[in-house]
XYZ file of C-alpha atoms in Angstrom:
767
model
C 12.233 -44.807 -30.754
C 9.405 -46.333 -28.714
C 8.601 -43.970 -25.811
C 8.327 -45.184 -22.246
C 4.917 -46.335 -21.016
C 2.610 -43.533 -19.954
C 1.515 -43.183 -16.329
C -1.596 -45.104 -15.193
C -4.917 -43.268 -15.258
C -6.277 -41.783 -12.049
C -9.704 -43.033 -10.934
C -12.943 -41.086 -11.448
C -12.662 -37.397 -12.323
C -9.231 -37.022 -10.787
C -6.729 -35.376 -13.073
C -3.044 -34.744 -13.526
C -2.837 -30.959 -13.680
C 0.147 -29.035 -14.980
C 0.909 -25.506 -13.811
C 3.354 -23.094 -15.379
C 4.272 -19.427 -15.215
C 5.113 -17.640 -18.436
C 6.024 -14.203 -19.722
C 7.264 -11.492 -17.385
C 7.360 -12.437 -13.721
C 4.883 -10.828 -11.344
C 4.556 -10.845 -7.551
C 1.887 -13.373 -6.612
C 2.811 -16.042 -9.145
C 4.156 -18.246 -6.359
C 0.848 -17.902 -4.545
C -0.859 -19.219 -7.681
C 1.405 -22.274 -7.837
C 0.965 -22.993 -4.127
C -2.817 -22.774 -4.331
C -2.999 -24.988 -7.430
C -0.660 -27.610 -5.991
C -2.406 -27.894 -2.632
C -5.955 -27.642 -3.992
C -5.155 -30.326 -6.569
C -3.828 -32.660 -3.872
C -6.812 -31.918 -1.614
C -9.118 -32.853 -4.527
C -7.277 -36.137 -5.095
C -5.477 -34.940 -8.235
C -1.757 -34.937 -9.037
C -0.162 -31.532 -9.655
C 2.879 -31.086 -11.882
C 5.007 -27.947 -12.151
C 6.415 -27.134 -15.554
C 9.610 -25.231 -14.876
C 10.872 -22.388 -17.106
C 7.523 -21.794 -18.803
C 6.989 -22.973 -22.377
C 10.692 -23.747 -22.652
C 10.263 -26.406 -19.979
C 7.161 -27.731 -21.713
C 9.107 -28.189 -24.957
C 12.225 -29.689 -23.353
C 10.424 -31.904 -20.832
C 12.480 -34.277 -18.697
C 13.358 -32.920 -15.270
C 11.649 -29.626 -16.123
C 8.278 -31.316 -15.578
C 8.075 -32.402 -11.959
C 5.324 -33.815 -9.768
C 4.789 -31.525 -6.782
C 4.207 -32.568 -3.196
C 2.362 -30.690 -0.466
C 5.558 -29.580 1.270
C 7.228 -28.423 -1.953
C 5.308 -25.145 -1.886
C 5.661 -24.393 1.823
C 6.463 -20.711 2.390
C 5.940 -19.719 -1.245
C 3.322 -17.044 -0.533
C 5.906 -14.620 0.805
C 8.361 -15.102 -2.076
C 8.601 -12.682 -5.002
C 8.975 -13.552 -8.675
C 8.254 -17.113 -9.737
C 10.074 -20.028 -8.113
C 9.300 -22.368 -11.022
C 10.878 -19.921 -13.449
C 9.818 -18.329 -16.697
C 11.666 -18.073 -20.009
C 11.065 -16.966 -23.559
C 10.592 -19.872 -25.971
C 10.780 -19.288 -29.708
C 10.388 -23.043 -30.341
C 6.847 -23.134 -28.960
C 5.735 -20.538 -31.487
C 6.310 -23.128 -34.204
C 4.379 -26.365 -34.648
C 7.397 -28.673 -34.109
C 7.873 -27.095 -30.660
C 4.219 -27.628 -29.817
C 4.521 -31.265 -30.929
C 7.298 -31.742 -28.389
C 5.200 -30.055 -25.720
C 2.217 -32.307 -26.438
C 4.398 -35.404 -26.267
C 5.853 -34.353 -22.915
C 2.395 -33.808 -21.473
C 1.189 -37.227 -22.655
C 4.267 -38.970 -21.234
C 3.471 -37.404 -17.859
C -0.244 -38.148 -18.118
C -1.150 -34.446 -18.038
C -4.256 -33.304 -19.880
C -5.057 -30.081 -18.053
C -2.819 -27.043 -18.060
C -3.118 -23.922 -15.888
C -1.000 -21.036 -17.138
C -0.269 -17.834 -15.247
C 1.010 -15.190 -17.637
C 0.117 -12.323 -19.935
C -1.984 -12.169 -23.071
C 0.787 -13.599 -25.271
C 1.267 -16.620 -23.026
C -2.473 -17.250 -22.807
C -2.920 -16.905 -26.574
C -0.208 -19.532 -27.089
C -1.990 -21.838 -24.677
C -5.299 -21.563 -26.523
C -3.603 -22.223 -29.859
C -2.039 -25.303 -28.240
C -5.467 -26.488 -27.155
C -7.052 -25.932 -30.569
C -4.258 -27.922 -32.243
C -4.277 -30.698 -29.623
C -6.211 -33.381 -31.598
C -4.055 -32.769 -34.657
C -0.855 -32.824 -32.616
C -1.779 -36.197 -31.091
C -2.695 -37.619 -34.498
C 0.647 -36.482 -35.895
C 2.589 -37.912 -32.929
C 0.892 -41.294 -33.351
C 1.374 -41.212 -37.107
C 5.107 -40.560 -36.737
C 5.545 -43.272 -34.121
C 6.457 -40.822 -31.374
C 3.496 -42.067 -29.344
C 1.180 -45.076 -29.544
C -2.586 -45.012 -29.932
C -2.915 -46.521 -26.467
C -0.895 -43.717 -24.939
C -3.072 -40.961 -26.359
C -6.405 -42.815 -26.026
C -7.378 -41.243 -22.694
C -5.953 -37.782 -23.436
C -8.001 -36.684 -26.418
C -8.797 -33.285 -24.950
C -6.568 -30.668 -23.359
C -8.192 -28.317 -20.862
C -6.624 -24.882 -20.550
C -7.269 -22.401 -17.733
C -5.604 -18.997 -17.688
C -4.672 -16.726 -14.817
C -3.360 -13.299 -15.647
C -0.005 -12.503 -14.092
C 1.005 -9.023 -15.212
C 2.180 -5.953 -13.336
C 0.707 -3.719 -16.066
C -2.911 -4.758 -15.333
C -3.396 -4.806 -19.086
C -5.918 -7.647 -19.491
C -9.518 -6.841 -20.343
C -12.474 -8.410 -18.509
C -10.803 -8.276 -15.114
C -10.329 -5.413 -12.679
C -6.925 -6.570 -11.476
C -4.168 -8.857 -12.676
C -1.884 -10.736 -10.323
C 1.070 -8.517 -9.457
C -0.428 -5.165 -10.453
C -1.122 -3.872 -6.943
C 2.282 -5.058 -5.722
C 3.911 -3.067 -8.497
C 1.737 -0.061 -7.681
C 2.884 -0.385 -4.074
C 6.526 -0.107 -5.165
C 5.745 2.998 -7.221
C 3.851 4.692 -4.401
C 6.604 3.915 -1.908
C 9.137 5.501 -4.260
C 7.029 8.594 -4.952
C 6.236 9.023 -1.248
C 9.977 9.085 -0.575
C 10.615 11.505 -3.436
C 7.781 13.683 -2.171
C 9.649 14.904 0.896
C 12.780 15.932 -0.993
C 10.657 17.593 -3.700
C 8.916 19.635 -1.007
C 12.171 20.509 0.745
C 13.745 21.961 -2.401
C 10.510 23.090 -4.083
C 11.418 20.837 -7.003
C 9.544 19.092 -9.773
C 10.021 15.378 -10.387
C 9.104 13.477 -13.536
C 8.566 9.804 -12.678
C 8.578 7.203 -15.465
C 6.673 4.000 -14.725
C 6.075 0.811 -16.706
C 3.187 0.423 -19.136
C 3.825 0.267 -22.897
C 0.226 -0.055 -24.043
C -1.527 0.259 -20.706
C -1.575 3.323 -18.482
C -3.096 1.641 -15.413
C 0.062 1.867 -13.296
C 0.631 5.491 -14.267
C -2.990 6.513 -13.663
C -3.297 4.723 -10.317
C 0.064 6.092 -9.214
C -1.113 9.597 -10.116
C -4.297 9.138 -8.067
C -2.421 7.536 -5.151
C 0.179 10.305 -4.918
C -1.914 13.323 -5.992
C 0.377 13.880 -8.956
C -0.072 17.152 -10.818
C -0.209 15.617 -14.305
C -0.170 12.153 -15.874
C 0.540 10.799 -19.349
C -1.017 7.471 -20.398
C -1.139 5.824 -23.858
C -4.929 5.226 -23.949
C -5.780 8.874 -23.349
C -3.155 11.099 -24.954
C -3.274 14.768 -23.983
C -4.999 17.272 -26.202
C -3.166 19.173 -28.886
C -1.283 21.921 -27.129
C -0.760 19.734 -24.082
C 2.429 21.661 -23.354
C 0.332 24.702 -22.462
C -2.318 22.688 -20.586
C 0.250 20.953 -18.393
C 2.128 24.156 -17.642
C -1.147 25.989 -16.934
C -2.288 23.362 -14.392
C 1.086 23.084 -12.687
C 1.525 26.852 -12.742
C -1.887 27.266 -11.091
C -0.901 24.767 -8.392
C 2.294 26.695 -7.759
C 0.420 30.002 -7.535
C -1.886 28.444 -4.943
C 1.205 27.814 -2.846
C 2.171 24.241 -3.689
C 5.918 23.704 -3.231
C 6.380 20.443 -5.107
C 5.376 19.049 -8.486
C 5.005 15.407 -9.484
C 4.364 14.300 -13.073
C 3.830 10.592 -13.833
C 4.742 9.350 -17.323
C 3.905 5.844 -18.579
C 6.713 4.392 -20.691
C 4.258 4.129 -23.601
C 3.059 7.734 -23.344
C 2.294 9.366 -26.695
C 0.499 12.376 -28.118
C -2.472 12.143 -30.477
C -0.155 11.870 -33.478
C 1.574 8.852 -31.872
C 4.714 10.850 -31.143
C 6.412 9.591 -28.023
C 6.282 11.797 -24.940
C 9.460 11.269 -22.965
C 10.371 12.283 -19.420
C 13.108 14.486 -20.869
C 10.555 16.444 -22.926
C 8.450 17.020 -19.825
C 11.477 18.004 -17.749
C 12.584 20.573 -20.329
C 9.114 22.127 -20.442
C 8.901 22.454 -16.668
C 12.396 23.900 -16.474
C 12.205 26.273 -19.410
C 8.606 27.499 -19.266
C 7.962 27.459 -15.519
C 11.522 27.790 -14.273
C 11.224 24.737 -12.026
C 14.233 22.820 -10.768
C 13.280 19.470 -12.304
C 14.611 15.923 -11.912
C 13.802 12.649 -13.704
C 13.428 9.314 -11.914
C 12.957 6.097 -13.893
C 11.854 3.326 -11.559
C 12.529 0.425 -13.940
C 12.509 -3.151 -12.676
C 12.108 -2.070 -9.052
C 8.408 -2.119 -9.946
C 8.523 -5.823 -10.801
C 10.536 -7.139 -7.857
C 9.848 -7.933 -4.238
C 7.229 -9.973 -2.459
C 3.523 -9.715 -3.132
C 1.267 -7.295 -1.280
C -1.727 -8.564 0.690
C -4.185 -8.156 -2.174
C -2.023 -10.078 -4.645
C -1.523 -12.892 -2.158
C -5.262 -13.164 -1.620
C -6.028 -12.800 -5.332
C -3.459 -15.376 -6.434
C -4.672 -17.850 -3.827
C -8.377 -17.523 -4.591
C -7.805 -17.559 -8.342
C -5.517 -20.587 -8.058
C -8.229 -22.469 -6.167
C -10.844 -21.400 -8.724
C -8.568 -22.537 -11.579
C -8.510 -26.084 -10.222
C -12.292 -25.997 -9.840
C -12.519 -24.850 -13.473
C -10.391 -27.806 -14.599
C -12.492 -30.314 -12.677
C -15.781 -28.932 -14.004
C -14.583 -28.640 -17.609
C -15.910 -30.729 -20.493
C -14.377 -31.152 -23.957
C -16.786 -28.450 -25.154
C -15.946 -25.935 -22.414
C -14.286 -22.763 -23.667
C -10.889 -21.999 -22.176
C -11.534 -19.528 -19.343
C -9.449 -16.952 -17.584
C -10.042 -16.473 -13.897
C -10.829 -12.811 -13.316
C -12.017 -10.525 -10.538
C -14.737 -7.901 -10.951
C -14.884 -5.518 -7.971
C -14.895 -8.160 -5.202
C -16.039 -11.269 -7.065
C -13.891 -14.068 -8.507
C -15.391 -15.161 -11.816
C -14.567 -16.906 -15.094
C -14.457 -15.153 -18.466
C -13.803 -16.483 -21.995
C -10.041 -16.476 -22.449
C -9.837 -15.580 -26.115
C -12.502 -12.873 -25.810
C -10.411 -11.245 -23.079
C -7.275 -11.569 -25.211
C -9.065 -10.135 -28.258
C -10.244 -7.094 -26.324
C -6.801 -6.638 -24.770
C -4.997 -6.741 -28.096
C -7.640 -4.443 -29.526
C -6.377 -1.650 -27.278
C -2.969 -1.591 -28.969
C -4.645 -1.794 -32.396
C -6.944 1.122 -31.561
C -4.032 3.218 -30.301
C -2.067 2.531 -33.489
C -5.137 3.649 -35.497
C -5.412 6.817 -33.360
C -8.854 5.681 -32.223
C -8.309 6.658 -28.601
C -11.988 6.671 -27.674
C -12.159 3.008 -28.626
C -8.869 2.280 -26.863
C -10.056 3.562 -23.515
C -13.515 2.014 -23.985
C -11.858 -1.390 -24.340
C -10.490 -0.963 -20.843
C -12.985 -1.802 -18.153
C -15.494 0.892 -17.138
C -13.626 1.273 -13.852
C -10.537 2.550 -15.714
C -12.356 5.456 -17.366
C -14.102 6.239 -14.098
C -10.761 6.487 -12.320
C -9.458 8.762 -15.069
C -12.376 11.173 -14.612
C -11.910 11.039 -10.834
C -8.291 12.020 -11.272
C -9.102 14.912 -13.579
C -11.861 16.336 -11.397
C -9.782 16.164 -8.215
C -6.641 17.653 -9.789
C -7.918 20.577 -11.860
C -10.233 22.573 -9.606
C -10.696 25.799 -11.526
C -12.604 24.710 -14.633
C -15.649 26.951 -14.799
C -17.469 24.544 -17.121
C -17.479 21.923 -14.346
C -19.221 24.183 -11.819
C -22.889 23.809 -11.022
C -25.357 26.726 -11.087
C -25.449 28.756 -7.877
C -28.744 27.235 -6.742
C -27.311 23.711 -7.027
C -24.215 24.345 -4.946
C -24.060 22.950 -1.427
C -22.336 23.305 1.901
C -21.038 19.784 2.454
C -20.059 18.717 5.971
C -17.331 16.064 6.188
C -16.853 14.167 9.445
C -14.777 11.163 10.601
C -16.302 8.813 13.186
C -14.733 5.747 14.793
C -11.174 4.447 14.952
C -8.633 5.768 12.431
C -8.201 3.829 9.195
C -5.808 4.197 6.283
C -7.486 6.070 3.438
C -9.670 8.391 5.530
C -7.547 11.362 4.491
C -7.453 10.250 0.851
C -11.255 10.151 0.814
C -11.495 13.569 2.489
C -9.072 15.116 0.011
C -10.953 13.661 -2.967
C -14.330 14.776 -1.626
C -13.086 18.291 -0.919
C -11.338 18.621 -4.291
C -14.401 17.360 -6.146
C -16.617 19.764 -4.190
C -14.393 22.700 -5.120
C -14.398 21.654 -8.784
C -18.198 21.624 -8.770
C -18.582 24.884 -6.852
C -19.625 23.371 -3.506
C -18.134 24.466 -0.183
C -16.610 21.567 1.808
C -16.456 21.949 5.602
C -14.449 19.660 7.880
C -15.930 18.902 11.292
C -12.872 18.328 13.447
C -12.837 15.650 16.170
C -16.234 14.167 15.401
C -19.509 15.106 17.041
C -17.887 16.181 20.337
C -15.822 18.654 18.335
C -18.931 19.933 16.569
C -21.040 20.334 19.702
C -18.414 21.589 22.143
C -15.866 23.491 20.091
C -17.644 24.984 17.076
C -17.440 28.402 18.712
C -13.742 28.180 19.599
C -10.957 30.008 17.798
C -10.117 28.315 15.569
C -13.512 26.701 15.216
C -13.885 22.934 14.981
C -15.892 23.594 11.812
C -13.572 24.900 9.117
C -13.917 25.297 5.377
C -11.385 23.242 3.440
C -9.158 24.638 0.707
C -7.534 22.759 -2.153
C -4.004 23.460 -0.923
C -4.811 22.332 2.623
C -6.008 18.880 1.571
C -3.665 18.315 -1.380
C -0.979 16.600 0.675
C -3.360 14.333 2.583
C -3.545 11.509 0.055
C -0.574 9.588 1.465
C -1.138 10.354 5.142
C -2.382 7.740 7.577
C -4.769 8.328 10.462
C -7.212 11.230 10.382
C -6.058 14.793 9.710
C -9.378 16.231 10.948
C -9.536 13.973 13.986
C -11.863 11.096 14.749
C -13.453 9.451 17.761
C -16.188 6.963 18.622
C -18.718 9.425 20.124
C -22.218 9.364 18.654
C -24.605 12.280 17.960
C -27.056 10.876 20.541
C -24.765 12.222 23.275
C -26.168 15.684 22.467
C -28.331 15.322 19.383
C -30.199 18.586 19.975
C -26.937 20.552 19.927
C -25.819 18.666 16.821
C -29.061 19.680 15.080
C -28.563 23.313 16.144
C -25.033 23.276 14.673
C -26.280 21.817 11.386
C -28.812 24.634 11.139
C -26.336 27.277 12.286
C -23.816 26.406 9.576
C -26.456 25.765 6.942
C -25.208 22.346 5.925
C -26.970 20.989 2.835
C -25.359 17.530 2.863
C -23.357 15.250 5.166
C -20.478 12.964 4.174
C -19.506 10.558 6.960
C -16.292 8.510 6.817
C -15.779 5.749 9.363
C -16.623 2.293 10.675
C -19.503 0.778 12.594
C -19.760 3.893 14.796
C -20.206 6.003 11.642
C -22.910 3.589 10.512
C -24.601 3.875 13.918
C -24.306 7.686 13.879
C -26.029 7.917 10.509
C -28.759 5.635 11.810
C -29.316 7.979 14.764
C -29.409 11.046 12.522
C -31.874 9.395 10.163
C -34.167 8.421 13.024
C -33.904 11.956 14.447
C -35.279 13.625 11.313
C -38.870 13.691 12.562
C -37.872 15.783 15.556
C -34.932 17.708 14.081
C -35.532 19.205 10.594
C -31.810 20.160 10.050
C -31.128 16.428 9.584
C -33.468 16.257 6.588
C -30.587 16.533 4.142
C -28.781 13.969 1.943
C -26.388 11.852 4.018
C -23.990 9.078 3.059
C -21.454 6.869 4.836
C -18.203 5.731 3.238
C -17.144 2.672 5.303
C -13.592 3.100 6.603
C -12.456 0.620 9.228
C -9.764 -2.014 9.564
C -12.442 -4.450 10.778
C -14.439 -4.364 7.505
C -17.592 -4.939 9.537
C -19.958 -2.271 8.150
C -23.266 -3.587 6.749
C -23.844 -2.767 3.097
C -20.347 -3.425 1.798
C -17.778 -6.168 1.320
C -14.887 -3.711 1.425
C -14.042 -0.918 3.846
C -11.365 1.717 3.326
C -8.454 0.897 5.636
C -8.861 -2.874 5.660
C -6.233 -3.359 2.933
C -3.758 -1.116 4.789
C -4.348 -3.181 7.920
C -3.811 -6.441 6.031
C -0.524 -5.229 4.574
C 0.743 -4.118 7.991
C -0.309 -7.427 9.533
C 1.244 -9.494 6.752
C 4.561 -7.640 6.978
C 4.506 -8.333 10.713
C 3.658 -12.004 10.189
C 6.379 -12.427 7.544
C 8.939 -11.246 10.099
C 7.456 -13.523 12.765
C 7.467 -16.495 10.386
C 11.130 -15.894 9.605
C 11.885 -16.183 13.309
C 9.686 -19.266 13.625
C 11.309 -20.922 10.606
C 14.829 -20.100 11.761
C 14.095 -21.822 15.055
C 12.451 -24.578 12.997
C 10.103 -26.215 15.505
C 8.236 -23.152 16.649
C 4.614 -22.001 16.467
C 3.585 -18.369 16.842
C 0.049 -17.436 17.871
C -0.585 -13.920 16.537
C -3.482 -11.764 17.727
C -5.240 -9.670 15.099
C -7.617 -6.745 15.343
C -11.074 -6.797 13.822
C -13.482 -6.438 16.731
C -16.276 -8.985 16.491
C -15.597 -9.658 12.806
C -13.090 -12.298 11.751
C -12.471 -10.740 8.331
C -8.922 -9.515 9.018
C -7.854 -12.768 10.670
C -9.309 -14.901 7.868
C -7.984 -12.910 4.903
C -4.589 -12.518 6.577
C -4.603 -16.267 7.198
C -5.317 -16.817 3.518
C -2.495 -14.431 2.575
C 0.252 -15.810 4.828
C -0.660 -19.486 4.734
C -1.715 -19.659 8.390
C -1.888 -23.052 10.055
C -5.225 -22.130 11.691
C -7.453 -19.088 12.164
C -9.738 -18.450 15.129
C -12.617 -15.997 14.659
C -15.543 -14.677 16.740
C -18.051 -16.102 14.264
C -16.850 -19.638 14.918
C -15.481 -19.255 18.425
C -12.841 -21.407 20.102
C -13.476 -24.581 22.077
C -11.383 -27.289 23.681
C -12.156 -29.819 20.977
C -10.947 -27.451 18.260
C -7.716 -26.775 20.144
C -7.152 -30.486 20.756
C -7.514 -31.292 17.042
C -5.160 -28.477 16.077
C -2.538 -29.565 18.614
C -2.754 -33.156 17.301
C -2.303 -31.802 13.784
C 0.735 -29.796 14.897
C 2.278 -32.909 16.448
C 1.736 -34.849 13.230
C 3.051 -32.030 11.070
C 6.276 -31.597 13.047
C 6.744 -35.374 13.255
C 6.664 -35.567 9.449
C 9.037 -32.627 9.026
C 12.288 -34.231 7.914
C 14.599 -31.261 7.748
C 12.534 -29.108 5.410
C 13.065 -25.378 5.472
C 10.381 -22.790 6.221
C 9.106 -25.031 9.020
C 7.701 -22.298 11.285
C 3.939 -22.133 11.686
C 1.533 -19.300 12.429
C -1.873 -19.363 14.044
C -4.014 -16.218 13.843
C -6.518 -15.412 16.575
C -8.958 -12.528 16.336
C -8.905 -10.365 19.469
C -12.560 -11.262 20.251
C -12.489 -14.927 19.213
C -12.905 -16.093 22.797
C -13.088 -14.590 26.268
C -11.597 -17.744 27.800
C -8.958 -18.872 25.316
C -6.780 -15.791 25.014
C -3.812 -15.579 22.669
C -1.392 -16.228 25.507
C -3.404 -19.146 26.899
C -3.569 -20.841 23.487
C 0.207 -20.476 23.079
C 0.751 -21.891 26.578
C -1.561 -24.841 25.874
C 0.306 -25.674 22.688
C 3.647 -25.424 24.492
C 2.427 -27.659 27.311
C 1.004 -30.325 25.002
C 4.075 -30.327 22.746
C 6.119 -32.111 25.420
C 9.306 -30.480 24.208
C 8.941 -31.596 20.570
C 8.195 -28.043 19.490
C 7.607 -24.726 21.202
C 5.035 -21.964 21.028
C 5.138 -18.189 21.474
C 2.538 -15.470 21.146
C 2.728 -12.027 19.529
C 0.326 -9.080 19.566
C 0.943 -6.403 16.895
C -1.846 -4.213 18.343
C -2.280 -0.752 16.853
C 0.529 -1.327 14.343
C -2.358 -2.638 12.225
C -4.062 0.801 12.188
C -1.063 3.014 11.567
C 1.208 3.892 8.690
C 0.641 5.259 5.213
C -2.486 3.933 3.463
C -1.978 1.229 0.872
C -2.405 2.153 -2.813
C -5.621 0.134 -2.974
C -7.096 2.069 -0.060
C -5.980 5.330 -1.645
C -7.442 4.750 -5.111
C -10.664 3.199 -3.846
C -11.053 6.026 -1.334
C -10.830 8.553 -4.179
C -13.262 6.720 -6.426
C -15.830 6.009 -3.712
C -15.575 9.502 -2.204
C -16.316 11.096 -5.578
C -19.284 8.755 -6.000
C -20.523 9.779 -2.552
C -20.513 13.491 -3.403
C -22.254 12.703 -6.683
C -24.881 10.855 -4.638
C -25.317 13.912 -2.410
C -25.661 16.121 -5.493
C -28.861 14.305 -6.409
C -30.482 16.301 -3.627
C -32.592 13.453 -2.293
C -32.996 13.396 1.484
C -31.933 9.780 1.576
C -29.434 8.359 4.065
C -27.356 5.576 2.533
C -24.155 3.542 2.712
C -21.888 3.186 -0.312
C -20.440 -0.264 -0.720
C -18.899 -2.863 -2.974
C -21.128 -5.914 -3.216
C -20.026 -8.711 -5.498
C -19.245 -7.107 -8.845
C -21.009 -3.775 -8.252
C -20.697 -0.498 -6.364
C -24.065 0.192 -4.745
C -25.817 2.672 -2.454
C -28.062 0.919 0.063
C -30.638 2.880 2.086
C -29.877 2.990 5.808
C -33.403 1.957 6.743
C -33.030 -1.240 4.715
C -29.657 -2.077 6.255
C -30.881 -1.369 9.785
C -33.828 -3.683 9.292
C -32.427 -6.535 7.216
C -28.642 -6.730 7.380
C -27.322 -5.547 10.739
C -26.404 -7.704 13.715
C -26.436 -4.848 16.215
C -25.324 -6.967 19.174
C -22.256 -8.316 17.355
C -21.570 -5.067 15.429
C -21.307 -6.683 12.020
C -23.458 -7.636 8.995
C -25.797 -10.578 9.332
C -24.332 -12.060 6.135
C -20.546 -11.873 5.894
C -19.299 -12.651 2.393
C -15.847 -13.847 3.489
C -17.077 -16.763 5.609
C -16.753 -19.047 2.587
C -12.993 -18.453 2.617
C -12.566 -20.228 5.967
C -12.658 -23.618 4.272
C -10.058 -22.438 1.735
C -7.702 -21.401 4.545
C -8.073 -24.821 6.162
C -7.764 -26.730 2.888
C -4.509 -25.008 1.962
C -3.041 -25.535 5.440
C -4.149 -29.162 5.592
C -6.149 -28.489 8.733
C -8.959 -30.878 9.617
C -12.329 -29.242 10.109
C -15.339 -31.291 11.210
C -18.607 -30.438 9.491
C -20.415 -28.185 11.964
C -22.754 -25.244 11.869
C -21.336 -21.808 12.464
C -21.216 -21.177 16.190
C -20.922 -18.119 18.358
C -18.120 -17.995 20.953
C -18.736 -20.054 24.046
C -20.383 -18.230 26.969
C -18.020 -17.258 29.731
């Protein structure tokens, strides 16, 4: 039968782009679809959603639908995948792929963006490689005409990895992984209190057949006593090793025991290690009252966390850019993230390495299996081992290499400060160092070191073990600087014989280290290794693109905004102006805006002026005028607390209300210190552990350098303080001179449809 005429070609480089989700669902997939749809439209392309994955591609018809801007409104906060996913045996065979090719041609689609796992992405690349032959066969059989296929000779494929297991090589994180880790940590945190109450042991089974990422990160995030992962099976005689470690913890006084078991856990002979086996060992050998909890599909459900919303959005935008820049010779890429940088990697190389892990495990080549994971994975594993088992004599340094390490918190509290302190202290104890906590910052050191108890106290493993999930600062923090009494601070350093200083905090911590470094000429006790681990919700410390605590803040803010949006949408024609923290840095406002789909974001870097407000109010009028009964109609505007001295959050809301003339209404909301409180997010916990261990390793080098640890692009780096003070610090505005996230402002506006005139970055207006 002669098929219907294909759709007319789009002019220039504009494309019809198909998007589909395939394989297991993962939180963040809806963010991918939203970003692809809106970026495609903004670029003049036509986006199509292919519903029900490859099954929809094969069946065609109503399962392939052109998407409009408003179709994806509110999708960022939804879990699962709203365009569906389904297994499709037909697509594994050539006749099924012939049907899929025909359906794409009939809809004029010659670029396909797939969000799924390695199996889904492998199928897509096979589809691409067969594309010329499929078209030739369809024309030869009369299914399509030569004219219909003439302008669709090449199929571009772009992959995004949606997988809660984080099992794809060549990327640090897959979409959905951190959301799943959040569910696990929430569950273990809840179990933790009942385990402590009854002095019980709990064996927690988590997902991960061939990948132990969830299990390992959960173990780090909850300070679990033991973990089983498929890439690194325990040594022969693991029964004794596990019982020895847990028994030691119990003898130290620990009342609870947590063991994390990946569902694919095995021993070195490939024998499965089950939760029941672990439970029986703990009960029979150690006499522990032991329970098993299998979390199951709870790990897969729910809405996406802040990181997955940001990741899915940025990768969705990058996927469209990859389509538009592709040539017939371009290899199919996957969009990946390395540390803090979105990048493209060869799709089939990533798939090959990923599938090589399972092959290596089956061959009992476990060294190769774990090497095929990214370097970060093995590093996290070593961090876990060194912060959990503290009594291994072979890990201890010689007496003359051991240090007294002072640990101090400076600045406002931030989620992850305690996790970093615990990891640093545990690592110190493993290596034979003596960790000392300076309570309540420099005022505590200078004024109360002689009190009983002293503000300077040596930390023990048992004392810090339960800190990993606690928010705030267990040793106390404040904004005071050493310059308030620097001579007394120097005397205290000499009195206690500190050999190294580990500072955790925000811009005040950065400033404090600067003062100590500059005071070395006059005060010899400061001529010791010093390092700052940035920890602040504002993420405004020079030398890094990521600060501990910023992810916790984003999650708290996004939960708050989701609730506000629900109210705004229920009332339909309502705008909420929400005030965010962040000091003089607009990072939190911008990334939160990206993660909730904010209508507009106001930051200190750009400022607020009457022209900007007038354009946004006009846009609001137009948007509500075109809203013909759609759901999820509420809108949010985010304003950083220092965006303007004149245009406060309340004034902006009042201006919008006044100019709306009754067609819509506006309210304002200020979450305040809600953004600083609560348990740290899993990302802040695991990064705090990794970076804290790196900081102590830096101090162990013995160099009298003062530095800041940071994530820059795709690397973790130590930058000398003197260099940062000179080249990268805007002291007046308390932020770096070059802020990496500024490029995301245009993405926020593009995805909201907001008009932005081309202007240079401005400071807030003088008042």
